[in-house]
Amino acid sequence: MDSLDKKILRLLQGDATLAVSDVAKRIGLSTTPCWRRIQKLEEDGVIRRRVAVLDPARVNLGVTVFVAIRTNSHSIEWLRRLSEVVHDFPEVVEFYRMSGDVDYLLRVVVPSIAAYDAFYKRLIARIDIRDVSSSFAMEQIKYTTELPLDYVILDRSGSLPAI
Amino acid sequence: MDSLDKKILRLLQGDATLAVSDVAKRIGLSTTPCWRRIQKLEEDGVIRRRVAVLDPARVNLGVTVFVAIRTNSHSIEWLRRLSEVVHDFPEVVEFYRMSGDVDYLLRVVVPSIAAYDAFYKRLIARIDIRDVSSSFAMEQIKYTTELPLDYVILDRSGSLPAI
DNA sequence: GGTGAAACTCATGTGCA
DNA sequence: TGCACATGAGTTTCACC
């Protein structure tokens, strides 16, 4: 990946509807080579997908809850089971295995506290969890799918990546 | 919004490269009305944008950190300042105002612990924060931009939304 | 609301510096 | 690698139901 690829990624992260010719213009290239670069970024899996991002409020999902999970069962088997369950719940949009105090962290989106409670009951009905602690978000102040590209490692180029 | 709109959203959330004619076929409509529906969903702000989603690992962003912030300054002014600072850091991809124990929660993506430390120093150099607690994610098990559409409120239709 | 076709804009492929 | 041009596919607009 070189600095032109990085520019392409920056543009497409912001707006995936840009025509190849527009992207090409903005990075100072003609369409074919630009198109080939985009193809390669997709083949290489740097670009994973192109998606429509919806407004949560407009689809009745005003409430975000962070669910911290602590377990006794530190087995691969239990983790596998939890992953399976979590993947079955579309309300869970993010799921992390954590270091430290908390074992797992979920981000859950639902329309209301009542809906969260219903979700919670369905969750614990499917898997035994030692300790669950739910924190409600009052407001989503920033949410972006754009990753900072300042740390990208460029091939055969002079500029070193930040840290 | 009716059930056809909901189907459109479901498809485009998963793959925004689908041709309008494909979407139309799958929901049992011809292209023009389908195209008009998509336009309207965009105008109405239900579809906020179409973006390319990148693989964090491929752009050197292997480390996710959740940063819980507690403050003394429960003023609008301090919040405004924090928002400003956070929006200036592309490493912060999510930012919530929380209820309960923690006042604010950030999700930060960086290449390494060292990079996180550098980020942390730059952050506290720009705003005074009473208490910061950082939790490192070891593994991202699920991450999706697809919102559950099961709670959408449909106009003039028989089916009531879930909860 | 919906259909079908025309016009126009892109994405994609070939040939060549 | 890069550019310029051809063509087929997709988007967008139109007249009409």
Short mmCIF file of C-alpha atoms (C1' of nucleotides) in Angstrom, two decimals:
data_model
loop_
_atom_site.label_atom_id
_atom_site.label_comp_id
_atom_site.label_asym_id
_atom_site.label_seq_id
_atom_site.Cartn_x
_atom_site.Cartn_y
_atom_site.Cartn_z
CA MET A 1 0.00 0.00 0.00
CA ASP A 2 1.29 3.43 -0.94
CA SER A 3 0.15 6.95 -0.31
CA LEU A 4 -2.28 6.91 -3.26
CA ASP A 5 -4.00 3.83 -1.85
CA LYS A 6 -4.23 5.62 1.45
CA LYS A 7 -5.90 8.57 -0.23
CA ILE A 8 -8.36 6.24 -1.93
CA LEU A 9 -9.24 4.66 1.40
CA ARG A 10 -9.71 8.05 3.00
CA LEU A 11 -12.16 9.05 0.27
CA LEU A 12 -14.13 5.80 0.20
CA GLN A 13 -14.36 5.61 3.98
CA GLY A 14 -16.13 8.95 3.84
CA ASP A 15 -18.32 8.32 0.81
CA ALA A 16 -18.55 5.03 -1.02
CA THR A 17 -20.86 6.45 -3.69
CA LEU A 18 -18.02 8.43 -5.27
CA ALA A 19 -17.53 7.44 -8.89
CA VAL A 20 -14.17 5.90 -9.71
CA SER A 21 -13.53 8.80 -12.05
CA ASP A 22 -14.11 11.27 -9.19
CA VAL A 23 -11.76 9.42 -6.90
CA ALA A 24 -9.24 9.33 -9.73
CA LYS A 25 -9.51 13.06 -10.31
CA ARG A 26 -9.03 13.88 -6.65
CA ILE A 27 -5.90 11.80 -6.26
CA GLY A 28 -4.51 12.88 -9.62
CA LEU A 29 -4.79 9.66 -11.60
CA SER A 30 -6.92 8.49 -14.51
CA THR A 31 -9.79 6.11 -13.97
CA THR A 32 -8.34 2.75 -14.99
CA PRO A 33 -5.34 2.67 -12.64
CA CYS A 34 -7.51 4.06 -9.89
CA TRP A 35 -10.11 1.39 -10.55
CA ARG A 36 -7.40 -1.31 -10.47
CA ARG A 37 -6.16 -0.03 -7.12
CA ILE A 38 -9.65 -0.13 -5.65
CA GLN A 39 -10.11 -3.69 -6.96
CA LYS A 40 -6.87 -4.74 -5.33
CA LEU A 41 -7.76 -3.11 -2.02
CA GLU A 42 -10.98 -5.13 -2.10
CA GLU A 43 -9.26 -8.39 -3.08
CA ASP A 44 -6.66 -7.90 -0.38
CA GLY A 45 -9.42 -7.44 2.17
CA VAL A 46 -8.36 -3.94 3.17
CA ILE A 47 -11.80 -2.80 2.05
CA ARG A 48 -14.09 -5.33 3.67
CA ARG A 49 -17.44 -4.15 2.37
CA ARG A 50 -19.53 -1.21 1.30
CA VAL A 51 -22.59 -0.62 3.39
CA ALA A 52 -25.41 1.82 4.01
CA VAL A 53 -25.23 3.41 7.44
CA LEU A 54 -28.64 4.12 8.95
CA ASP A 55 -29.73 6.67 11.51
CA PRO A 56 -30.48 4.63 14.66
CA ALA A 57 -33.13 7.07 15.86
CA ARG A 58 -35.01 6.75 12.55
CA VAL A 59 -35.31 2.99 12.94
CA ASN A 60 -36.49 3.23 16.54
CA LEU A 61 -33.17 2.44 18.21
CA GLY A 62 -32.65 5.34 20.53
CA VAL A 63 -31.06 3.43 23.39
CA THR A 64 -27.50 2.11 23.54
CA VAL A 65 -26.44 -0.12 26.40
CA PHE A 66 -22.96 -1.32 27.28
CA VAL A 67 -23.09 -4.71 28.94
CA ALA A 68 -20.07 -5.80 30.97
CA ILE A 69 -19.93 -9.55 31.51
CA ARG A 70 -17.95 -11.45 34.13
CA THR A 71 -17.77 -15.22 34.05
CA ASN A 72 -16.57 -18.14 36.13
CA SER A 73 -16.20 -20.41 33.14
CA HIS A 74 -12.93 -19.35 31.59
CA SER A 75 -13.08 -22.17 29.07
CA ILE A 76 -12.91 -22.07 25.29
CA GLU A 77 -16.17 -23.98 25.27
CA TRP A 78 -18.03 -21.30 27.20
CA LEU A 79 -16.61 -18.55 24.99
CA ARG A 80 -17.70 -20.47 21.90
CA ARG A 81 -21.18 -20.77 23.33
CA LEU A 82 -21.33 -17.07 24.21
CA SER A 83 -20.13 -16.10 20.71
CA GLU A 84 -22.81 -18.26 19.17
CA VAL A 85 -25.53 -16.72 21.31
CA VAL A 86 -24.30 -13.18 20.70
CA HIS A 87 -24.18 -13.67 16.94
CA ASP A 88 -27.83 -14.74 17.09
CA PHE A 89 -28.86 -11.43 18.63
CA PRO A 90 -28.93 -8.61 16.06
CA GLU A 91 -29.30 -6.15 18.95
CA VAL A 92 -25.65 -6.82 19.83
CA VAL A 93 -23.68 -4.72 17.38
CA GLU A 94 -20.27 -5.02 19.05
CA PHE A 95 -18.69 -7.70 21.20
CA TYR A 96 -15.19 -7.67 22.71
CA ARG A 97 -13.11 -9.95 24.87
CA MET A 98 -11.48 -7.69 27.41
CA SER A 99 -8.40 -7.71 29.55
CA GLY A 100 -8.68 -6.79 33.21
CA ASP A 101 -11.66 -6.62 35.47
CA VAL A 102 -14.42 -7.27 32.94
CA ASP A 103 -14.27 -10.42 30.79
CA TYR A 104 -16.51 -9.39 27.89
CA LEU A 105 -18.13 -6.19 26.74
CA LEU A 106 -21.21 -5.86 24.52
CA ARG A 107 -22.74 -2.86 22.85
CA VAL A 108 -26.46 -3.38 22.48
CA VAL A 109 -28.97 -1.18 20.62
CA VAL A 110 -32.67 -1.24 21.48
CA PRO A 111 -35.63 1.16 21.38
CA SER A 112 -36.19 1.49 25.11
CA ILE A 113 -35.31 0.38 28.61
CA ALA A 114 -38.21 -2.05 28.45
CA ALA A 115 -36.86 -3.55 25.23
CA TYR A 116 -33.45 -3.86 26.84
CA ASP A 117 -34.97 -5.74 29.73
CA ALA A 118 -36.65 -8.15 27.32
CA PHE A 119 -33.36 -8.61 25.48
CA TYR A 120 -31.57 -9.24 28.77
CA LYS A 121 -34.03 -11.94 29.76
CA ARG A 122 -33.67 -13.69 26.41
CA LEU A 123 -29.89 -13.50 26.72
CA ILE A 124 -29.59 -15.04 30.17
CA ALA A 125 -32.15 -17.68 29.22
CA ARG A 126 -29.69 -18.96 26.63
CA ILE A 127 -26.43 -18.94 28.57
CA ASP A 128 -25.35 -18.93 32.20
CA ILE A 129 -23.47 -15.74 33.08
CA ARG A 130 -22.02 -15.07 36.52
CA ASP A 131 -22.26 -11.31 36.55
CA VAL A 132 -23.83 -8.82 34.17
CA SER A 133 -23.58 -5.08 34.59
CA SER A 134 -25.49 -2.76 32.24
CA SER A 135 -24.59 0.88 31.62
CA PHE A 136 -26.94 3.06 29.64
CA ALA A 137 -25.75 5.67 27.18
CA MET A 138 -27.72 8.92 27.38
CA GLU A 139 -26.36 10.33 24.16
CA GLN A 140 -24.20 9.20 21.26
CA ILE A 141 -21.92 12.17 20.75
CA LYS A 142 -19.65 10.62 18.13
CA TYR A 143 -19.97 7.50 16.04
CA THR A 144 -17.95 6.91 12.93
CA THR A 145 -16.92 3.97 10.80
CA GLU A 146 -13.91 5.94 9.53
CA LEU A 147 -10.68 4.54 10.88
CA PRO A 148 -7.70 6.85 11.39
CA LEU A 149 -5.29 6.16 8.53
CA ASP A 150 -2.39 7.97 10.13
CA TYR A 151 -0.85 4.72 11.31
CA VAL A 152 -0.91 2.88 7.96
CA ILE A 153 2.41 1.31 7.07
CA LEU A 154 3.41 2.38 3.57
CA ASP A 155 5.53 0.14 1.33
CA ARG A 156 8.88 1.31 0.05
CA SER A 157 8.24 4.91 1.03
CA GLY A 158 10.20 7.45 2.96
CA SER A 159 7.55 8.31 5.52
CA LEU A 160 7.40 6.14 8.59
CA PRO A 161 4.04 5.40 10.22
CA ALA A 162 3.08 7.29 13.37
CA ILE A 163 4.25 5.09 16.28
CA MET B 1 -41.97 3.50 6.14
CA ASP B 2 -43.54 0.20 5.16
CA SER B 3 -42.34 -3.37 5.02
CA LEU B 4 -40.82 -2.92 1.54
CA ASP B 5 -38.72 -0.01 2.78
CA LYS B 6 -37.63 -2.20 5.64
CA LYS B 7 -36.54 -4.90 3.21
CA ILE B 8 -34.60 -2.33 1.19
CA LEU B 9 -32.80 -1.16 4.33
CA ARG B 10 -31.99 -4.73 5.30
CA LEU B 11 -30.39 -5.35 1.90
CA LEU B 12 -28.45 -2.09 1.69
CA GLN B 13 -27.19 -2.38 5.25
CA GLY B 14 -25.58 -5.64 4.22
CA ASP B 15 -24.29 -4.59 0.82
CA ALA B 16 -24.54 -1.10 -0.58
CA THR B 17 -23.08 -2.14 -3.94
CA LEU B 18 -26.27 -3.96 -4.92
CA ALA B 19 -27.73 -2.55 -8.12
CA VAL B 20 -31.13 -0.95 -7.76
CA SER B 21 -32.48 -3.55 -10.18
CA ASP B 22 -31.19 -6.35 -7.92
CA VAL B 23 -32.78 -4.82 -4.85
CA ALA B 24 -35.98 -4.39 -6.83
CA LYS B 25 -35.96 -8.03 -7.93
CA ARG B 26 -35.43 -9.31 -4.41
CA ILE B 27 -38.27 -7.33 -2.92
CA GLY B 28 -40.56 -8.00 -5.86
CA LEU B 29 -40.76 -4.58 -7.43
CA SER B 30 -39.52 -3.01 -10.64
CA THR B 31 -36.56 -0.70 -10.64
CA THR B 32 -38.19 2.74 -10.79
CA PRO B 33 -40.37 2.53 -7.67
CA CYS B 34 -37.53 0.84 -5.85
CA TRP B 35 -35.20 3.62 -6.92
CA ARG B 36 -37.72 6.23 -5.73
CA ARG B 37 -38.01 4.51 -2.35
CA ILE B 38 -34.24 4.50 -1.90
CA GLN B 39 -34.07 8.19 -2.83
CA LYS B 40 -36.72 8.97 -0.25
CA LEU B 41 -34.99 6.96 2.45
CA GLU B 42 -31.87 9.01 1.75
CA GLU B 43 -33.70 12.35 1.70
CA ASP B 44 -35.49 11.49 4.93
CA GLY B 45 -32.15 10.72 6.55
CA VAL B 46 -32.97 7.12 7.34
CA ILE B 47 -29.99 6.17 5.19
CA ARG B 48 -27.30 8.50 6.45
CA ARG B 49 -24.46 7.58 4.13
CA ARG B 50 -22.81 4.81 2.17
CA VAL B 51 -19.31 4.01 3.25
CA ALA B 52 -16.47 1.56 2.72
CA VAL B 53 -15.73 -0.44 5.85
CA LEU B 54 -12.04 -1.26 6.27
CA ASP B 55 -10.33 -4.12 8.08
CA PRO B 56 -8.74 -2.47 11.15
CA ALA B 57 -5.89 -4.99 11.25
CA ARG B 58 -4.98 -4.21 7.63
CA VAL B 59 -4.54 -0.52 8.40
CA ASN B 60 -2.43 -1.19 11.48
CA LEU B 61 -5.15 -0.70 14.09
CA GLY B 62 -5.03 -3.90 16.09
CA VAL B 63 -5.78 -2.41 19.49
CA THR B 64 -9.16 -1.20 20.77
CA VAL B 65 -9.36 0.63 24.07
CA PHE B 66 -12.46 1.64 26.02
CA VAL B 67 -11.83 4.79 27.99
CA ALA B 68 -14.15 5.55 30.88
CA ILE B 69 -14.10 9.20 31.93
CA ARG B 70 -15.26 10.72 35.20
CA THR B 71 -15.38 14.46 35.68
CA ASN B 72 -15.94 17.06 38.39
CA SER B 73 -17.06 19.69 35.92
CA HIS B 74 -20.64 18.76 35.17
CA SER B 75 -21.13 21.89 33.09
CA ILE B 76 -22.33 22.28 29.53
CA GLU B 77 -19.16 24.23 28.86
CA TRP B 78 -16.89 21.37 29.86
CA LEU B 79 -18.92 18.91 27.77
CA ARG B 80 -18.68 21.22 24.78
CA ARG B 81 -14.92 21.40 25.22
CA LEU B 82 -14.62 17.62 25.55
CA SER B 83 -16.72 17.08 22.41
CA GLU B 84 -14.53 19.48 20.50
CA VAL B 85 -11.36 17.74 21.60
CA VAL B 86 -12.75 14.27 20.91
CA HIS B 87 -13.89 15.24 17.41
CA ASP B 88 -10.33 16.35 16.71
CA PHE B 89 -8.96 12.88 17.46
CA PRO B 90 -9.64 10.43 14.63
CA GLU B 91 -8.54 7.63 16.97
CA VAL B 92 -11.80 8.10 18.89
CA VAL B 93 -14.40 6.29 16.82
CA GLU B 94 -17.22 6.31 19.39
CA PHE B 95 -18.11 8.67 22.19
CA TYR B 96 -21.08 8.39 24.58
CA ARG B 97 -22.44 10.32 27.50
CA MET B 98 -23.37 7.72 30.08
CA SER B 99 -25.76 7.44 32.96
CA GLY B 100 -24.52 6.06 36.26
CA ASP B 101 -21.02 5.68 37.58
CA VAL B 102 -19.04 6.67 34.51
CA ASP B 103 -19.72 10.05 32.89
CA TYR B 104 -18.37 9.44 29.38
CA LEU B 105 -17.17 6.45 27.43
CA LEU B 106 -14.83 6.48 24.44
CA ARG B 107 -13.84 3.73 22.04
CA VAL B 108 -10.36 4.37 20.75
CA VAL B 109 -8.48 2.49 18.01
CA VAL B 110 -4.69 2.51 17.83
CA PRO B 111 -1.91 0.20 16.60
CA SER B 112 -0.35 -0.59 19.97
CA ILE B 113 -0.24 0.04 23.68
CA ALA B 114 2.54 2.54 23.06
CA ALA B 115 0.40 4.40 20.56
CA TYR B 116 -2.44 4.43 23.06
CA ASP B 117 -0.15 5.95 25.65
CA ALA B 118 0.84 8.67 23.20
CA PHE B 119 -2.83 9.31 22.41
CA TYR B 120 -3.64 9.47 26.12
CA LYS B 121 -0.95 12.08 26.74
CA ARG B 122 -2.19 14.22 23.86
CA LEU B 123 -5.75 13.92 25.17
CA ILE B 124 -5.07 15.01 28.76
CA ALA B 125 -2.83 17.78 27.47
CA ARG B 126 -5.87 19.34 25.85
CA ILE B 127 -8.48 19.01 28.59
CA ASP B 128 -8.53 18.52 32.33
CA ILE B 129 -10.16 15.19 33.27
CA ARG B 130 -10.65 14.08 36.85
CA ASP B 131 -10.44 10.35 36.33
CA VAL B 132 -9.62 8.22 33.31
CA SER B 133 -9.80 4.45 33.31
CA SER B 134 -8.65 2.48 30.23
CA SER B 135 -9.75 -1.07 29.43
CA PHE B 136 -8.06 -2.93 26.61
CA ALA B 137 -9.93 -5.23 24.26
CA MET B 138 -8.04 -8.43 23.51
CA GLU B 139 -10.24 -9.45 20.64
CA GLN B 140 -13.08 -8.01 18.58
CA ILE B 141 -15.49 -10.92 18.34
CA LYS B 142 -18.35 -9.10 16.65
CA TYR B 143 -18.54 -5.74 14.97
CA THR B 144 -21.31 -4.77 12.64
CA THR B 145 -22.83 -1.60 11.26
CA GLU B 146 -26.11 -3.43 10.63
CA LEU B 147 -28.82 -2.28 12.98
CA PRO B 148 -31.61 -4.66 13.99
CA LEU B 149 -34.69 -3.64 12.02
CA ASP B 150 -37.09 -5.70 14.10
CA TYR B 151 -38.18 -2.64 16.06
CA VAL B 152 -38.98 -0.39 13.10
CA ILE B 153 -42.38 1.25 13.37
CA LEU B 154 -44.33 0.62 10.19
CA ASP B 155 -46.91 3.11 8.92
CA ARG B 156 -50.54 2.09 8.50
CA SER B 157 -49.73 -1.61 8.69
CA GLY B 158 -51.16 -4.41 10.73
CA SER B 159 -47.92 -5.60 12.30
CA LEU B 160 -46.91 -3.84 15.50
CA PRO B 161 -43.22 -3.27 16.23
CA ALA B 162 -41.46 -5.52 18.74
CA ILE B 163 -41.78 -3.76 22.11
"C1'" DG C 1 -48.79 3.94 -5.86
"C1'" DG C 2 -47.01 1.17 -10.12
"C1'" DT C 3 -44.72 -0.26 -15.31
"C1'" DG C 4 -41.48 -0.13 -19.36
"C1'" DA C 5 -38.33 2.05 -22.29
"C1'" DA C 6 -35.12 5.88 -23.52
"C1'" DA C 7 -31.08 8.70 -22.30
"C1'" DC C 8 -27.28 9.22 -20.07
"C1'" DT C 9 -23.51 8.08 -16.76
"C1'" DC C 10 -20.44 4.75 -15.04
"C1'" DA C 11 -17.73 0.61 -14.41
"C1'" DT C 12 -14.97 -2.42 -16.63
"C1'" DG C 13 -11.81 -4.38 -20.33
"C1'" DT C 14 -8.50 -3.94 -24.20
"C1'" DG C 15 -4.58 -2.05 -26.50
"C1'" DC C 16 -0.64 0.61 -26.11
"C1'" DA C 17 3.28 4.11 -24.07
"C1'" DT D 1 2.55 1.36 -13.82
"C1'" DG D 2 0.21 4.58 -16.30
"C1'" DC D 3 -3.37 6.71 -20.11
"C1'" DA D 4 -7.18 6.77 -23.80
"C1'" DC D 5 -10.83 4.92 -25.75
"C1'" DA D 6 -14.73 1.29 -26.49
"C1'" DT D 7 -18.84 -1.19 -24.66
"C1'" DG D 8 -21.95 -3.12 -21.86
"C1'" DA D 9 -24.21 -2.53 -17.45
"C1'" DG D 10 -26.51 0.42 -14.15
"C1'" DT D 11 -28.79 4.73 -12.96
"C1'" DT D 12 -31.93 8.16 -13.71
"C1'" DT D 13 -35.69 10.36 -16.13
"C1'" DC D 14 -39.65 10.17 -19.00
"C1'" DA D 15 -44.46 9.22 -20.53
"C1'" DC D 16 -48.09 6.52 -19.22
"C1'" DC D 17 -51.24 3.15 -16.26
#
